[in-house]
Coordinates of C-alpha atoms in Angstrom, one line a residue:
X15 CA -78.1 -54.2 25.2
X16 CA -77.9 -58.0 24.6
X17 CA -76.8 -60.3 27.4
X18 CA -74.3 -62.9 26.9
X19 CA -76.7 -65.7 26.1
X20 CA -78.4 -63.6 23.5
X21 CA -75.1 -62.6 21.8
X22 CA -74.1 -66.4 21.9
X23 CA -77.5 -67.2 20.2
X24 CA -77.0 -64.3 17.7
X25 CA -73.4 -65.6 16.8
X26 CA -74.4 -69.3 16.3
X27 CA -77.4 -68.2 14.2
X28 CA -75.2 -66.3 12.0
X29 CA -72.6 -69.1 11.5
X30 CA -75.5 -71.6 10.8
X31 CA -76.9 -69.3 8.1
X32 CA -73.5 -68.6 6.6
X33 CA -73.1 -72.3 6.5
X34 CA -76.5 -72.8 4.8
X35 CA -75.4 -70.2 2.2
X36 CA -72.2 -72.3 1.3
X37 CA -69.9 -69.7 2.9
X38 CA -68.3 -72.0 5.6
X39 CA -68.7 -75.5 4.7
X40 CA -67.5 -78.4 7.0
X41 CA -65.0 -76.8 9.6
X42 CA -64.2 -73.7 7.4
X43 CA -64.5 -70.2 8.6
X44 CA -64.0 -68.5 11.8
X45 CA -66.1 -65.9 13.7
X46 CA -65.7 -63.7 16.4
X47 CA -67.9 -61.3 18.5
X48 CA -66.6 -58.8 21.4
X49 CA -68.5 -59.3 24.6
X50 CA -66.2 -56.9 26.5
X51 CA -63.8 -54.3 25.4
X52 CA -61.7 -53.9 28.6
X53 CA -60.2 -56.6 29.4
X54 CA -60.9 -57.9 26.0
X55 CA -63.2 -61.1 25.8
X56 CA -64.2 -62.5 22.5
X57 CA -66.9 -65.0 21.7
X58 CA -65.7 -67.4 19.0
X59 CA -66.4 -70.6 17.5
X60 CA -63.9 -73.3 18.6
X61 CA -61.5 -74.6 16.1
X62 CA -62.2 -77.7 14.2
X63 CA -66.0 -77.7 14.8
X64 CA -68.3 -78.1 12.1
X65 CA -70.5 -75.2 11.4
X66 CA -73.6 -76.8 10.3
X67 CA -75.4 -77.0 13.7
X68 CA -73.2 -75.2 16.1
X69 CA -75.0 -74.4 19.2
X70 CA -74.6 -71.3 21.4
X71 CA -73.3 -73.3 24.2
X72 CA -70.4 -74.7 22.1
X73 CA -68.9 -71.1 21.6
X74 CA -66.0 -70.3 23.6
X75 CA -64.6 -67.0 25.1
X76 CA -60.9 -65.9 24.3
X77 CA -58.8 -63.2 25.9
X78 CA -56.6 -60.7 24.1
X79 CA -53.8 -63.1 24.1
X80 CA -55.9 -65.8 22.2
X81 CA -56.3 -67.8 25.4
X82 CA -59.4 -69.6 25.9
X83 CA -61.0 -68.5 29.2
X84 CA -64.5 -70.2 29.0
X85 CA -65.8 -73.0 27.2
X86 CA -64.3 -76.3 25.8
X87 CA -62.0 -76.6 22.7
X88 CA -59.1 -74.6 21.1
X89 CA -59.3 -71.1 19.6
X90 CA -58.8 -70.9 15.9
X91 CA -55.1 -70.5 14.5
X92 CA -56.3 -67.4 12.9
X93 CA -57.6 -65.6 16.2
X94 CA -54.6 -63.4 15.7
X95 CA -56.4 -62.0 12.4
X96 CA -59.4 -61.4 14.5
X97 CA -57.4 -59.6 17.3
X98 CA -55.4 -57.4 14.9
X99 CA -58.5 -56.3 13.0
X100 CA -60.4 -55.4 16.1
X101 CA -57.3 -53.5 17.4
X102 CA -57.0 -51.5 14.3
X103 CA -60.5 -50.7 13.7
X104 CA -62.3 -50.9 16.8
X105 CA -64.7 -53.5 15.2
X106 CA -67.1 -55.4 17.4
X107 CA -67.4 -58.5 15.1
X108 CA -65.1 -60.2 12.7
X109 CA -66.4 -62.8 10.2
X110 CA -64.3 -64.8 8.1
X111 CA -66.1 -67.0 5.3
X112 CA -64.6 -69.5 2.8
X113 CA -67.1 -69.0 -0.1
X114 CA -65.9 -70.7 -3.3
X115 CA -66.2 -67.3 -5.1
X116 CA -64.2 -65.3 -2.6
X117 CA -61.7 -68.2 -2.5
X118 CA -61.2 -68.6 -6.2
X119 CA -61.2 -64.8 -7.0
X120 CA -58.6 -63.9 -4.3
X121 CA -56.4 -66.5 -5.7
X122 CA -56.9 -65.5 -9.3
X123 CA -56.1 -61.8 -8.6
X124 CA -53.5 -62.5 -5.8
X125 CA -50.6 -61.1 -8.0
X126 CA -52.3 -57.9 -8.3
X127 CA -53.0 -57.4 -4.5
X128 CA -56.4 -56.1 -5.0
X129 CA -59.9 -56.5 -6.5
X130 CA -61.5 -53.3 -7.8
X131 CA -65.5 -53.3 -7.8
X132 CA -67.6 -50.3 -9.1
X133 CA -70.9 -49.1 -10.3
X134 CA -73.2 -51.7 -8.5
X135 CA -76.3 -50.7 -6.6
X136 CA -75.3 -53.0 -3.8
X137 CA -72.2 -51.1 -3.0
X138 CA -74.7 -49.0 -0.9
X139 CA -74.9 -51.7 1.5
X140 CA -71.4 -50.8 2.9
X141 CA -71.1 -48.3 5.7
X142 CA -70.4 -44.7 4.4
X143 CA -71.5 -45.5 0.5
X144 CA -74.6 -43.7 -0.5
X145 CA -74.4 -43.9 -4.3
X146 CA -73.6 -46.7 -6.9
X147 CA -71.5 -44.0 -8.7
X148 CA -68.4 -45.2 -6.6
X149 CA -65.8 -48.0 -6.3
X150 CA -64.2 -50.2 -3.7
X151 CA -60.9 -51.9 -3.5
X152 CA -60.6 -54.9 -1.6
X153 CA -56.9 -55.7 -0.7
X154 CA -55.7 -59.3 -1.1
X155 CA -53.0 -60.7 1.2
X156 CA -50.9 -63.6 0.2
X157 CA -51.7 -66.5 2.5
X158 CA -49.2 -67.2 5.1
X159 CA -49.2 -70.1 7.7
X160 CA -47.4 -67.8 10.0
X161 CA -50.4 -66.1 11.4
X162 CA -48.4 -63.5 13.3
X163 CA -46.9 -62.4 9.9
X164 CA -50.2 -62.6 8.2
X165 CA -51.9 -60.6 11.0
X166 CA -49.2 -57.8 10.9
X167 CA -49.7 -57.6 7.1
X168 CA -53.5 -57.2 7.5
X169 CA -53.0 -54.6 10.1
X170 CA -51.3 -52.3 7.4
X171 CA -54.5 -52.5 5.3
X172 CA -57.5 -52.6 7.2
X173 CA -57.9 -48.8 8.1
X174 CA -58.3 -48.2 4.4
X175 CA -60.2 -51.3 3.4
X176 CA -63.9 -51.4 2.8
X177 CA -64.8 -53.3 5.8
X178 CA -63.3 -56.3 4.2
X179 CA -60.1 -57.9 2.9
X180 CA -59.3 -61.1 1.2
X181 CA -56.6 -63.7 1.7
X182 CA -55.5 -65.3 -1.4
X183 CA -57.0 -68.7 -2.0
X184 CA -58.6 -68.6 1.5
X185 CA -61.6 -66.3 1.5
X186 CA -62.9 -63.0 3.1
X187 CA -62.8 -61.3 6.2
X188 CA -65.4 -58.7 7.0
X189 CA -66.1 -56.6 10.1
X190 CA -68.3 -54.1 11.6
X191 CA -69.4 -52.0 14.6
X192 CA -71.8 -54.6 15.6
X193 CA -72.7 -58.3 14.6
X194 CA -75.5 -57.1 12.4
X195 CA -73.3 -54.7 10.6
X196 CA -70.5 -57.2 10.1
X197 CA -73.1 -59.7 8.9
X198 CA -74.3 -57.2 6.2
X199 CA -70.8 -56.5 5.1
X200 CA -70.2 -60.1 4.5
X201 CA -73.5 -60.4 2.6
X202 CA -72.8 -57.4 0.5
X203 CA -69.2 -58.3 -0.3
X204 CA -69.9 -61.9 -1.1
X205 CA -72.7 -60.6 -3.5
X206 CA -70.3 -58.3 -5.2
X207 CA -67.8 -60.9 -5.4
X208 CA -70.2 -63.3 -7.1
X209 CA -71.0 -60.4 -9.8
X210 CA -67.1 -60.1 -10.4
X211 CA -66.9 -63.9 -10.9
X212 CA -69.9 -63.9 -13.2
X213 CA -68.5 -61.0 -15.2
X214 CA -65.2 -63.0 -15.6
X215 CA -67.2 -66.1 -16.7
X216 CA -69.1 -64.1 -19.4
X217 CA -66.1 -62.2 -20.6
X218 CA -64.2 -65.5 -21.1
X219 CA -67.2 -66.9 -23.0
X220 CA -67.4 -64.0 -25.3
X221 CA -63.4 -63.9 -25.9

């Protein structure tokens, strides 16, 4: 069992690594880890902070109403999304990336409301998938600056989602039963979305 300082270090390491991979440039992205279930305590990156060199002691703790209960800074406006996903799925970590690929594809497919990906070996990195002879369907939510409405819409989809969903023109939310699992799901889904984008590119060149 990790103590609070170890959890802080693990989350800050994850955020910095995602920044290096181009998944949360500048102040983009937001990330949460459940420290305590009852009453709920979330460890989060504060709003507006650059992710490049975020330190463990810069992370804040947030309660079930999105109020900061420890640390300096504001909670992200998207905290409601994290809280809803945790409530619906019992996730222990929610990671929201802003990669160029996920942002572009989610906008490109926004009118269909989904992206279906099938036949790739890397699908087996998602929990519960044991064969590449399968497919996943990532739901796409239309972006909404009213985070309460966006969160309610997400809540209707997350239980059937493959540990991830997209917000159009905004990026990927992924989650898991631990920080490591959520991180793996981000890595797998970002990889699969990159494949999807490259397929689109090749298809356009051939047409």
